[in-house]
mmCIF file of C-alpha atoms and ligand atoms in Angstrom:
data_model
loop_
_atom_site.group_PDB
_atom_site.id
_atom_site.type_symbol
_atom_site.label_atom_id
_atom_site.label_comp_id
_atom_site.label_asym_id
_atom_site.label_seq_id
_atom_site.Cartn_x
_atom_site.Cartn_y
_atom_site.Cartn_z
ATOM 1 C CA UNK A 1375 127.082 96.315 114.196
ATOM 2 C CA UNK A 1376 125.252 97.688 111.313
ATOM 3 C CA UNK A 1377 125.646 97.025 107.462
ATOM 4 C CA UNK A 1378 126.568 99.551 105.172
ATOM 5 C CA UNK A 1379 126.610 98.045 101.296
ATOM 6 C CA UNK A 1380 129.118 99.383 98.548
ATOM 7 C CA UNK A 1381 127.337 102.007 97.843
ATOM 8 C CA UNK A 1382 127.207 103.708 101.781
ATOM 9 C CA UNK A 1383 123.366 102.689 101.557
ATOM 10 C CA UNK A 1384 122.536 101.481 105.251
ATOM 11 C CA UNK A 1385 120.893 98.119 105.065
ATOM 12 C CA UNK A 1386 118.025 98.020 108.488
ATOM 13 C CA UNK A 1387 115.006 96.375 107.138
ATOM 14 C CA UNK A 1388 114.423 92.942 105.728
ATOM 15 C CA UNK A 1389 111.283 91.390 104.297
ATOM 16 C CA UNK A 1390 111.033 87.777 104.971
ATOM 17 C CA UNK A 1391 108.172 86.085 102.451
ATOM 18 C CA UNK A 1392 107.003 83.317 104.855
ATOM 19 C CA UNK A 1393 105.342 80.805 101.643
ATOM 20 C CA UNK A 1394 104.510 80.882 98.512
ATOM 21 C CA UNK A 1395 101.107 80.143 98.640
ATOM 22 C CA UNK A 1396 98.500 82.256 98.283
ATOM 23 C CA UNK A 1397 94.746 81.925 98.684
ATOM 24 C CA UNK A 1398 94.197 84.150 95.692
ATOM 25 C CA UNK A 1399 95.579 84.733 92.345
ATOM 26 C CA UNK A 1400 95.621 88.058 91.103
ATOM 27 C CA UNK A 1401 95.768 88.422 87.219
ATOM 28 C CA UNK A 1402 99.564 90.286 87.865
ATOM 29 C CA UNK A 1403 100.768 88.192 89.812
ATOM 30 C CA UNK A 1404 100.330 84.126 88.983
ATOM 31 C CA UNK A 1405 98.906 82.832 86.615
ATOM 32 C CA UNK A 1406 95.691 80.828 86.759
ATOM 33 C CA UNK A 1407 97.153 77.451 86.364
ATOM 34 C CA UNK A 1408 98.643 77.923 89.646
ATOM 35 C CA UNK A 1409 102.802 77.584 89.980
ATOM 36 C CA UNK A 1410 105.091 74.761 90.649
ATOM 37 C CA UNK A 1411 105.816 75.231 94.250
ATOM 38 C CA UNK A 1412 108.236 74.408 96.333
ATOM 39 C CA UNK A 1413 109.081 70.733 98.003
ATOM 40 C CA UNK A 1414 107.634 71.757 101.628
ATOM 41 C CA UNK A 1415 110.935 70.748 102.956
ATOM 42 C CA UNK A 1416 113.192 73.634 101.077
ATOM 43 C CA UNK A 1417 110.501 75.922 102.941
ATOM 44 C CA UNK A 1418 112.673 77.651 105.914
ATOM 45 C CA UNK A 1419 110.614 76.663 109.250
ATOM 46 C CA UNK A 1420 109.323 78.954 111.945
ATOM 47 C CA UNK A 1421 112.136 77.856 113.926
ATOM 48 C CA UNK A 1422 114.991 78.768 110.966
ATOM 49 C CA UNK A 1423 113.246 81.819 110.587
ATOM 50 C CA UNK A 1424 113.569 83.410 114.123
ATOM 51 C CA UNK A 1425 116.954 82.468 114.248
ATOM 52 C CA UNK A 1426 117.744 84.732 110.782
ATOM 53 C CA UNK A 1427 115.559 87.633 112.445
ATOM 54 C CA UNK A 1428 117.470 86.908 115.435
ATOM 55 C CA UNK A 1429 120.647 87.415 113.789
ATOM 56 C CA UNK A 1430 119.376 90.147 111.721
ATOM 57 C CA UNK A 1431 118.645 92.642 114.807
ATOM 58 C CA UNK A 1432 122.344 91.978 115.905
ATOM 59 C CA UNK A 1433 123.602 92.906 112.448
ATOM 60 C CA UNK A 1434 121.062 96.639 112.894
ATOM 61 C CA UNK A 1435 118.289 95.310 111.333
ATOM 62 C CA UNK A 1436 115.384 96.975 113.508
ATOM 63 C CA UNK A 1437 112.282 96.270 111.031
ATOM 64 C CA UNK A 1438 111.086 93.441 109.661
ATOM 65 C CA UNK A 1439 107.809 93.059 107.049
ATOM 66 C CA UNK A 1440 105.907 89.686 106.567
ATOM 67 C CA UNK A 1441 104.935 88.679 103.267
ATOM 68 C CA UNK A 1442 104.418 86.095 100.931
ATOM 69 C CA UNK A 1443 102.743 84.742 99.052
ATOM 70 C CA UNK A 1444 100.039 85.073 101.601
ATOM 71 C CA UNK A 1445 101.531 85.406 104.619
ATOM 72 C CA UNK A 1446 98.302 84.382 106.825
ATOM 73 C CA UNK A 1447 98.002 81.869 104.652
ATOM 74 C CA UNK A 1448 100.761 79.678 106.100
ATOM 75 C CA UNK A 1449 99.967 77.055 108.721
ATOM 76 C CA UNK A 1450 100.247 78.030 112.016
ATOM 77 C CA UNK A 1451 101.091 81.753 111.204
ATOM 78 C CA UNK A 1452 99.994 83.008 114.440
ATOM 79 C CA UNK A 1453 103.448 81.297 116.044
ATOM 80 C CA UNK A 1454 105.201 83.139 114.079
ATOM 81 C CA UNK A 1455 103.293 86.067 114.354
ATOM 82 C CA UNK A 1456 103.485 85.808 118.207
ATOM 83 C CA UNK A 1457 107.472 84.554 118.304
ATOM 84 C CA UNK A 1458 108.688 87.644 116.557
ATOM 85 C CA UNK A 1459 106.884 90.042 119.190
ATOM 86 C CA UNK A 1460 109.118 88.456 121.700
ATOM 87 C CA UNK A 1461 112.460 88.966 119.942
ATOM 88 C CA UNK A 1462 113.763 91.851 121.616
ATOM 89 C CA UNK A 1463 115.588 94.774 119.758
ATOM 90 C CA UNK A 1464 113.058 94.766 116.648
ATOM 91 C CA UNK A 1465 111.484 98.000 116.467
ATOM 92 C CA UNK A 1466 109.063 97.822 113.815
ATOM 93 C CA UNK A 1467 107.042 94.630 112.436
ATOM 94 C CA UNK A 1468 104.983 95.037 109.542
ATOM 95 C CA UNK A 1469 102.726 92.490 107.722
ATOM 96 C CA UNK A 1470 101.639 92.771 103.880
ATOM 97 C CA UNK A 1471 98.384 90.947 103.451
ATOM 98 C CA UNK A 1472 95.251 90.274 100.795
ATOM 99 C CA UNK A 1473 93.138 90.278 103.986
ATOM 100 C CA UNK A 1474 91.390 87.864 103.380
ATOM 101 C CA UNK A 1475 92.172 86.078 106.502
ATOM 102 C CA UNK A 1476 92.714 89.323 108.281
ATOM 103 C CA UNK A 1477 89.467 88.906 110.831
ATOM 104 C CA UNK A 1478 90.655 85.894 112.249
ATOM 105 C CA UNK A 1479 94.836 87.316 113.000
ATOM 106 C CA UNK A 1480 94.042 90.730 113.747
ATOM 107 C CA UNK A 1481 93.416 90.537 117.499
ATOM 108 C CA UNK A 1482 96.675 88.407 117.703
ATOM 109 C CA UNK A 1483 98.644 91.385 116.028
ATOM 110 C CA UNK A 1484 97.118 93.419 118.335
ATOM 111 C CA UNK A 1485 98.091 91.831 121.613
ATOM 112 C CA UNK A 1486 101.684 91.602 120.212
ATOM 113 C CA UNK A 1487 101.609 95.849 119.792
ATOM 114 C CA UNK A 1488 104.016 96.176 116.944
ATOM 115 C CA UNK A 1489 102.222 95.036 113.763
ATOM 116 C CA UNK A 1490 101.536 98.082 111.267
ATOM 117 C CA UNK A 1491 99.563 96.731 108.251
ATOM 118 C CA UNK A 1492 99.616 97.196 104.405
ATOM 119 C CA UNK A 1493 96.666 95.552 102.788
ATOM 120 C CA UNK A 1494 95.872 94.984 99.260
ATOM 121 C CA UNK A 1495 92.749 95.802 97.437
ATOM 122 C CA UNK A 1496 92.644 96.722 94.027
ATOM 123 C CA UNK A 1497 89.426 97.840 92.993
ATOM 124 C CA UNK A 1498 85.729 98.271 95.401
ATOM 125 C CA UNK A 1499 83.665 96.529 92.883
ATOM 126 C CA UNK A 1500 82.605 92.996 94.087
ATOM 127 C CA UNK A 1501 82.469 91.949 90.904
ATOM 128 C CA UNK A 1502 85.979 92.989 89.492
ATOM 129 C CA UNK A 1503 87.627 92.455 92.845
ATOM 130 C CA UNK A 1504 86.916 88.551 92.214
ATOM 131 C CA UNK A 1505 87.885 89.148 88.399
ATOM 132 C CA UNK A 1506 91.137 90.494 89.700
ATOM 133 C CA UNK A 1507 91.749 88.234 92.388
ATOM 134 C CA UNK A 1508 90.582 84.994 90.296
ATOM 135 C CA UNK A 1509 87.527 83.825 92.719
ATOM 136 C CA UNK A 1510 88.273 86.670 96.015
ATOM 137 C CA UNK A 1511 85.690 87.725 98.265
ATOM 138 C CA UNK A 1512 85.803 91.263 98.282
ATOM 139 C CA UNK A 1513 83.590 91.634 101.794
ATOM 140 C CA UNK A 1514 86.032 89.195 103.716
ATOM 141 C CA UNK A 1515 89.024 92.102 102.830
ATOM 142 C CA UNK A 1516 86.650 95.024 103.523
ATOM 143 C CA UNK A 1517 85.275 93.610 107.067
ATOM 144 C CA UNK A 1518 89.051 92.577 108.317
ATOM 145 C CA UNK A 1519 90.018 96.532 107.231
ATOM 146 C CA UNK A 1520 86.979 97.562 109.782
ATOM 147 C CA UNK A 1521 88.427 95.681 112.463
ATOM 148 C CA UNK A 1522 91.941 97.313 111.994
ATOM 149 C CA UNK A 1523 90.648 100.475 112.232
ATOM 150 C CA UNK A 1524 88.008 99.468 115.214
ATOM 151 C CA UNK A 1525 91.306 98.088 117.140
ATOM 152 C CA UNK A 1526 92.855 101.162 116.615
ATOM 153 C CA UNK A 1527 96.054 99.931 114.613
ATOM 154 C CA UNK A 1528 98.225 103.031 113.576
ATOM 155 C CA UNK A 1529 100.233 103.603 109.988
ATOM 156 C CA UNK A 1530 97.449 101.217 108.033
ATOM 157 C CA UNK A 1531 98.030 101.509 104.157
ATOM 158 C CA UNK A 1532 95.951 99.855 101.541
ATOM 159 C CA UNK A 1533 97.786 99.188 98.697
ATOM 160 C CA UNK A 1534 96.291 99.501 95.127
ATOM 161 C CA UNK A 1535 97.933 98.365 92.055
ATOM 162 C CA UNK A 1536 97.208 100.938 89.532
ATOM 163 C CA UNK A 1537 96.427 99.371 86.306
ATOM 164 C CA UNK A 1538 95.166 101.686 83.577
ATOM 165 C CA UNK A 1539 91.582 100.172 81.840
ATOM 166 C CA UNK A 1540 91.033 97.727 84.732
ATOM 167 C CA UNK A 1541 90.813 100.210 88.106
ATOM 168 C CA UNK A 1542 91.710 103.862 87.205
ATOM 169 C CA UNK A 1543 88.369 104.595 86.738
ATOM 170 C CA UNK A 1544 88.341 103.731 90.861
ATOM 171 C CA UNK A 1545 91.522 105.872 91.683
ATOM 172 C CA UNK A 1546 89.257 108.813 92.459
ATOM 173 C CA UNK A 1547 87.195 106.302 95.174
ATOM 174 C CA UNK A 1548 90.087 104.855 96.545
ATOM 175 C CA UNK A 1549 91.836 107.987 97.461
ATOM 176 C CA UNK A 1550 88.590 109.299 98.835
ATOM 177 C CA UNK A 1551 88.203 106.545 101.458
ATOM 178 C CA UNK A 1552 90.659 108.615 103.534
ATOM 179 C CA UNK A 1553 88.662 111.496 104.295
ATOM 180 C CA UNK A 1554 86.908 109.485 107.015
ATOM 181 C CA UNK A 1555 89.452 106.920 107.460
ATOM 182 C CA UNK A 1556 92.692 106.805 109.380
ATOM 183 C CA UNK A 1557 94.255 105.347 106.939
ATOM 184 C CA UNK A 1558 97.335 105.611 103.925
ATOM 185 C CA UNK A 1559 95.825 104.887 100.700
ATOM 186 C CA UNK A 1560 98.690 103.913 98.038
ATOM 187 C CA UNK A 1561 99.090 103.477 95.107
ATOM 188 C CA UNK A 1562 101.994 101.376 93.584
ATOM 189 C CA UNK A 1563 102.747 101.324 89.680
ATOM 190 C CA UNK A 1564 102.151 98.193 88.014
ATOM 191 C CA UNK A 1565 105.169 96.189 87.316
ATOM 192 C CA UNK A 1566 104.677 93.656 84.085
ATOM 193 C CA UNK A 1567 106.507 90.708 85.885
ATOM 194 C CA UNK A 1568 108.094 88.233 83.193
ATOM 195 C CA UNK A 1569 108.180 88.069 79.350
ATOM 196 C CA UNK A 1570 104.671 85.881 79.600
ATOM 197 C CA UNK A 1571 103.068 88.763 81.737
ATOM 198 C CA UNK A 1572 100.030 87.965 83.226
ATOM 199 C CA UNK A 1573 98.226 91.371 82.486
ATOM 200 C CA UNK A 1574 100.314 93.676 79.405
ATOM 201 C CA UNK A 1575 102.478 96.061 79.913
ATOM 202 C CA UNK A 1576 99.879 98.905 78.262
ATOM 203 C CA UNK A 1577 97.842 98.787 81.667
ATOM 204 C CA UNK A 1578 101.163 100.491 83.089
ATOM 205 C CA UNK A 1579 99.869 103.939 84.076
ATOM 206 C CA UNK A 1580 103.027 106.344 85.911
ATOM 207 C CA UNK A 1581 102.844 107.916 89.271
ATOM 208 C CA UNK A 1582 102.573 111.319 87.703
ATOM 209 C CA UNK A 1583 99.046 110.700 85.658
ATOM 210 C CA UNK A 1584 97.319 108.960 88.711
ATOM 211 C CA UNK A 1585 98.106 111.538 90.780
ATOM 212 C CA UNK A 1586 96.587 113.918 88.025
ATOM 213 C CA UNK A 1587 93.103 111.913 87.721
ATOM 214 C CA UNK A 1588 93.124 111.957 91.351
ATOM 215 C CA UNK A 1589 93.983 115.991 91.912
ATOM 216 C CA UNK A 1590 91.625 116.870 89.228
ATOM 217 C CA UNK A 1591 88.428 117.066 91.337
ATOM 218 C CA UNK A 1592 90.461 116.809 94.814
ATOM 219 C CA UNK A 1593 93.027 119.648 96.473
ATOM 220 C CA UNK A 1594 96.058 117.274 97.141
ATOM 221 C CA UNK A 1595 98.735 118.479 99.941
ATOM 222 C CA UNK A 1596 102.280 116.957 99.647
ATOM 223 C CA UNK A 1597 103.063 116.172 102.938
ATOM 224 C CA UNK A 1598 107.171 115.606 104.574
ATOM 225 C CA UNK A 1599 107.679 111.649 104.829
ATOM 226 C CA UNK A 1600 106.495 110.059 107.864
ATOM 227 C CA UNK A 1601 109.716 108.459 110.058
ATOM 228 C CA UNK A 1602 108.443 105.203 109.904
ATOM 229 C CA UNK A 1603 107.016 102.737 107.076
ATOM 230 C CA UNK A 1604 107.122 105.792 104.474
ATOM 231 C CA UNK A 1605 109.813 103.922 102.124
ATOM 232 C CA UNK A 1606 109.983 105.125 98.696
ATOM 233 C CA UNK A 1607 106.239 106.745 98.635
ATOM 234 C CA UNK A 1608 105.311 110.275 98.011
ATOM 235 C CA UNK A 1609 102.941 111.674 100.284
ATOM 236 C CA UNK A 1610 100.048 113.500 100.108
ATOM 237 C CA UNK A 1611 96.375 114.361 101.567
ATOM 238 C CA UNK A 1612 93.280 115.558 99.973
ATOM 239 C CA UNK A 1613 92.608 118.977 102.080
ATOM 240 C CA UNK A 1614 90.779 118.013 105.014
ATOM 241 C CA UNK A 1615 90.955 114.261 105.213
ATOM 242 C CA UNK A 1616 92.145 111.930 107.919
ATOM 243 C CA UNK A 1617 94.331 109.878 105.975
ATOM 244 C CA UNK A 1618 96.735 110.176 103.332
ATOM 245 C CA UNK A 1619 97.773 109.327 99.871
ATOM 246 C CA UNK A 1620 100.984 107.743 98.997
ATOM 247 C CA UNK A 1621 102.486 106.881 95.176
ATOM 248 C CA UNK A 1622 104.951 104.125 94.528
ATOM 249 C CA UNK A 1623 106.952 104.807 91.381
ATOM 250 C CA UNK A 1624 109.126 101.783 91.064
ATOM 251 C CA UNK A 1625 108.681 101.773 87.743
ATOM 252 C CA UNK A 1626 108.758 105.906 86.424
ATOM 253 C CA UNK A 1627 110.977 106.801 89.283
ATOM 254 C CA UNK A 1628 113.509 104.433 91.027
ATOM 255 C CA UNK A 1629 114.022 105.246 94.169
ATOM 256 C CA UNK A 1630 117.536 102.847 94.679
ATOM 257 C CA UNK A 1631 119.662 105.344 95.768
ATOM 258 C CA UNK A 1632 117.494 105.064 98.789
ATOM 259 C CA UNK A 1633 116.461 101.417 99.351
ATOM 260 C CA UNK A 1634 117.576 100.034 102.592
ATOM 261 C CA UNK A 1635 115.968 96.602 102.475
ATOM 262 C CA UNK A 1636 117.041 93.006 101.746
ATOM 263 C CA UNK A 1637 114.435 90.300 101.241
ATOM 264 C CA UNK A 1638 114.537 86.692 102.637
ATOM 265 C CA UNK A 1639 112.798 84.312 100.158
ATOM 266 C CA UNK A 1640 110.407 81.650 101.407
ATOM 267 C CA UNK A 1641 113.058 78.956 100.075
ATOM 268 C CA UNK A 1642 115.934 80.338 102.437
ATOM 269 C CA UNK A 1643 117.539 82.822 99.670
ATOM 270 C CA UNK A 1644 118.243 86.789 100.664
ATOM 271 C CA UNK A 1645 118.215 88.302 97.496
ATOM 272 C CA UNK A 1646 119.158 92.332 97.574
ATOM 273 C CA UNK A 1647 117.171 93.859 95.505
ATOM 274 C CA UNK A 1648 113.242 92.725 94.084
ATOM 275 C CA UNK A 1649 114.202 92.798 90.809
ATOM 276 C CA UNK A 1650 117.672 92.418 90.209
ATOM 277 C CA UNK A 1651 120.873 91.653 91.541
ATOM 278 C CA UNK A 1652 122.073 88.711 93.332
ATOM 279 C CA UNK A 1653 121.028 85.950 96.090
ATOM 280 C CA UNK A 1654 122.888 84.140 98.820
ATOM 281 C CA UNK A 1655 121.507 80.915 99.692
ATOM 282 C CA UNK A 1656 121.132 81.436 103.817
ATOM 283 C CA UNK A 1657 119.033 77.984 104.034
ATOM 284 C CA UNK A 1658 122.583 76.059 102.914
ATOM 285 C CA UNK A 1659 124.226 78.231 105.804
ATOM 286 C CA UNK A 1660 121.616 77.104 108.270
ATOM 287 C CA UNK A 1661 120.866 73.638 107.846
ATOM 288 C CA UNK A 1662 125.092 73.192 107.991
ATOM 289 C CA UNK A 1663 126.708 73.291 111.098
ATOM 290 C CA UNK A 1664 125.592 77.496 111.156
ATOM 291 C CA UNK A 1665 127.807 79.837 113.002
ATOM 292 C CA UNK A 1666 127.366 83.785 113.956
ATOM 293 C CA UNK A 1667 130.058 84.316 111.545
ATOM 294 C CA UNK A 1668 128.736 82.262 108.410
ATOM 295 C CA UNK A 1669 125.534 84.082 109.267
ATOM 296 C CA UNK A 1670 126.411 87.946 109.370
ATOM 297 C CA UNK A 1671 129.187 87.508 106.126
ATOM 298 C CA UNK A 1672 126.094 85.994 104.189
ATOM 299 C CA UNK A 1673 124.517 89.008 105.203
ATOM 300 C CA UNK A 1674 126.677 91.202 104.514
ATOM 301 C CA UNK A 1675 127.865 89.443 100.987
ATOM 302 C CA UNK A 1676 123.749 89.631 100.176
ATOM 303 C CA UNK A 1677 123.981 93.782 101.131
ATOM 304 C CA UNK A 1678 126.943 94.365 98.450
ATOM 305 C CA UNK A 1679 124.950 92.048 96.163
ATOM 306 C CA UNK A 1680 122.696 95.254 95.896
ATOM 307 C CA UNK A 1681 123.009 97.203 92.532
ATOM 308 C CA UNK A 1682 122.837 100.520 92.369
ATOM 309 C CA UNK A 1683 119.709 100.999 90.706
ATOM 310 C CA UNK A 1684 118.267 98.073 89.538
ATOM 311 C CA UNK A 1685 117.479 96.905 86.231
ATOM 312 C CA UNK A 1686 113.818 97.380 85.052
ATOM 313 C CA UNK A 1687 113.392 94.079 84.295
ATOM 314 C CA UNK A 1688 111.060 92.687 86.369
ATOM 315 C CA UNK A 1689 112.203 88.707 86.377
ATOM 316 C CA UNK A 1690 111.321 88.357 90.002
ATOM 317 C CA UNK A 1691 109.220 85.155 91.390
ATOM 318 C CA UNK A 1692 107.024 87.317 93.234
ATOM 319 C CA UNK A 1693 105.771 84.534 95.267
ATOM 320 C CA UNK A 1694 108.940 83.930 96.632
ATOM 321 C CA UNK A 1695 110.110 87.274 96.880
ATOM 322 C CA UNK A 1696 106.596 88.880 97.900
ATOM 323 C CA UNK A 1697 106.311 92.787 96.651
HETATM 324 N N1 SAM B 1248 99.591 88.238 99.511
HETATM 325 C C1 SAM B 1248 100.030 89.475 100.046
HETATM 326 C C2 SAM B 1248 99.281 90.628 99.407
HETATM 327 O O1 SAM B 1248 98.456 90.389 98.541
HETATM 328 O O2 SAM B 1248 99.506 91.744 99.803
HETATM 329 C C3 SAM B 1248 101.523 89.708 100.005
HETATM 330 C C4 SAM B 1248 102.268 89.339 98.764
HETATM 331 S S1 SAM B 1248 101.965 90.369 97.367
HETATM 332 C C5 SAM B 1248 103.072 89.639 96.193
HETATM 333 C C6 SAM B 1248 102.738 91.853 97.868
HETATM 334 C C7 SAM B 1248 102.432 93.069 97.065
HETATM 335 O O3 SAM B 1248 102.965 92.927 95.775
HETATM 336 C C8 SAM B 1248 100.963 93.379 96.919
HETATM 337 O O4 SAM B 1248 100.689 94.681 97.351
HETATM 338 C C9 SAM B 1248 100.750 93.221 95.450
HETATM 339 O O5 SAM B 1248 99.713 94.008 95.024
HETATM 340 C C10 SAM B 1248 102.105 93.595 94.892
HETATM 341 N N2 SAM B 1248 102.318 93.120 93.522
HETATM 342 C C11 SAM B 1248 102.258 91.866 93.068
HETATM 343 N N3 SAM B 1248 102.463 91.814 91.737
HETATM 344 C C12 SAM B 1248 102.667 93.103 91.337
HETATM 345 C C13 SAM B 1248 102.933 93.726 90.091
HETATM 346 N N4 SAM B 1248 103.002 93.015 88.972
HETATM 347 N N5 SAM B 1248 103.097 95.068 90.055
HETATM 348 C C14 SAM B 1248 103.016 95.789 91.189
HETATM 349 N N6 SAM B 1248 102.763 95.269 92.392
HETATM 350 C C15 SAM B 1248 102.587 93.937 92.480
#
């Protein structure tokens, strides 16, 4: 079986935010006070979790992305972590991590084989990487990116939030740690989140001007999308480099008409789109006498849930959702 939503977009990837803590709190993201979490009880367990993934692959759903919150950051993570490389059927498992606990999974992901990583780091400055991050240590994040790359993992991205005044003035470094590196540098647009955004919406800065500061001392080659993990990015390389350069324009340029993913909130909800559009509440399904049936009609009710391009308005709980 495979789902196909309303508008003949076909659904094969879900992100699954496994909490919604965090061991950092970036200025964009939550604010310093911390958040009211959820009762640990409304979080859906390891166990309730396979079974959706489970389900998932038997509805065409081949690839699956961890996130959070911080993902490593959960108890016990490496169960999970280990579980889901048994499942049989999923073709691609991806994790989306602050890395700060990324040493001490990272041979675990290894032995399972099917883990491609996206890391975040926002700026190379010790001192502004803890600004960002409220209290991060920048050297924890850079050592767990060596050991990626010294295990060999393939398709590794570092995401950057691009935030004009606070790390443009980095863009330039950023994209040039792929000249040696086998790595995807990207860059996503900042999103301001909520009405009481946590950084302003002036530090917005579109796909089209950082890929001008970046070009302006650099050759840039647009490159054909990779088959796997390229999503909505535009691709590039600086002539001669290992890596590459990628440019999320959520923001300048939706990319909807394309977006095959649903995401499965830490609470049990699969909500279709990040920022808009509805939820189902899968939790209620499971933890009720849950049948095949019940299952794959909440997942398909969740797919034609999906707008068609969603609204700009970025009222999403990230740390539920996870980016
Ligand atoms: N803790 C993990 C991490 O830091 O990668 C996973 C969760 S985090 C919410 C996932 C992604 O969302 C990160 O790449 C983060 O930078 C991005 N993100 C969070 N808030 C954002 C915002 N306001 N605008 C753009 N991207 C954002």
């Amino acid at each position: 079986m495979n789902i196909v939503d309303k508008y003949l977009r076909h659904i094969d990837r879900l992100r699954i935010s496994v909490t919604e803590l965090c061991n950092l709190r970036c200025v964009y993201c939550r604010p310093e006070s911390g958040l009211e979490l959820s009762q640990h009880t409304d979080i859906l367990t390891y166990e309730e979790i396979l079974t959706l993934v489970q389900h998932a692959v038997k509805l065409g759903i081949k690839s699956f992305r961890l996130t959070g919150g911080e993902p490593l950051y959960r108890r016990g993570i490496e169960y999970l972590l280990k579980k889901l490389g048994e499942i049989q059927g999923i073709e691609d498992l991806a994790i989306t991590t602050n890395g700060i606990c990324l040493k001490k999974y990272v041979k675990i992901m290894k032995e399972v084989g099917l883990y491609r990583l996206n890391i975040s780091l926002d700026s190379l400055d010790p001192a502004k990487f803890e600004r960002i991050t409220r209290g991060g240590n920048l050297q924890d994040v850079l050592d767990g990116i060596e050991e990626v790359l010294n295990l060999g993992f393939k398709n590794t991205k570092i995401n950057v939030v691009a935030m004009k005044g606070v790390n443009d003035d980095e863009f330039e470094e950023f994209a040039r740690l792929t000249l040696e590196r086998d790595v995807e540098v990207r860059f996503i647009e900042y999103m301001a989140m909520n009405k009481e955004s946590l950084v302003s919406e002036d530090k917005f800065i579109p796909m089209s001007d950082i890929i001008e500061i970046i070009a302006k001392n650099n050759e840039l080659i647009a490159l054909p999308k990779p088959k796997l993990g390229s999503g909505a990015a535009k691709i590039y390389k600086i002539k001669g480099a290992m890596g590459k350069l990628g440019f999320v324009s959520a923001v300048s340029q939706p990319f909807c008409n394309s977006c095959n993913r649903l995401r499965l909130t830490s609470d049990g909800k699969i909500r279709s789109c990040l920022l808009s559009g509805g939820e189902v509440d899968l939790k209620a399904i499971l933890r009720n006498n849950p049948t095949e049936e019940k299952l794959t009609e909440a997942f398909i009710r969740a797919a034609n849930l999906k707008p068609p391009v969603h609204s700009g308005k970025g009222h999403v709980i990230m740390h539920q959702v996870g980016g």
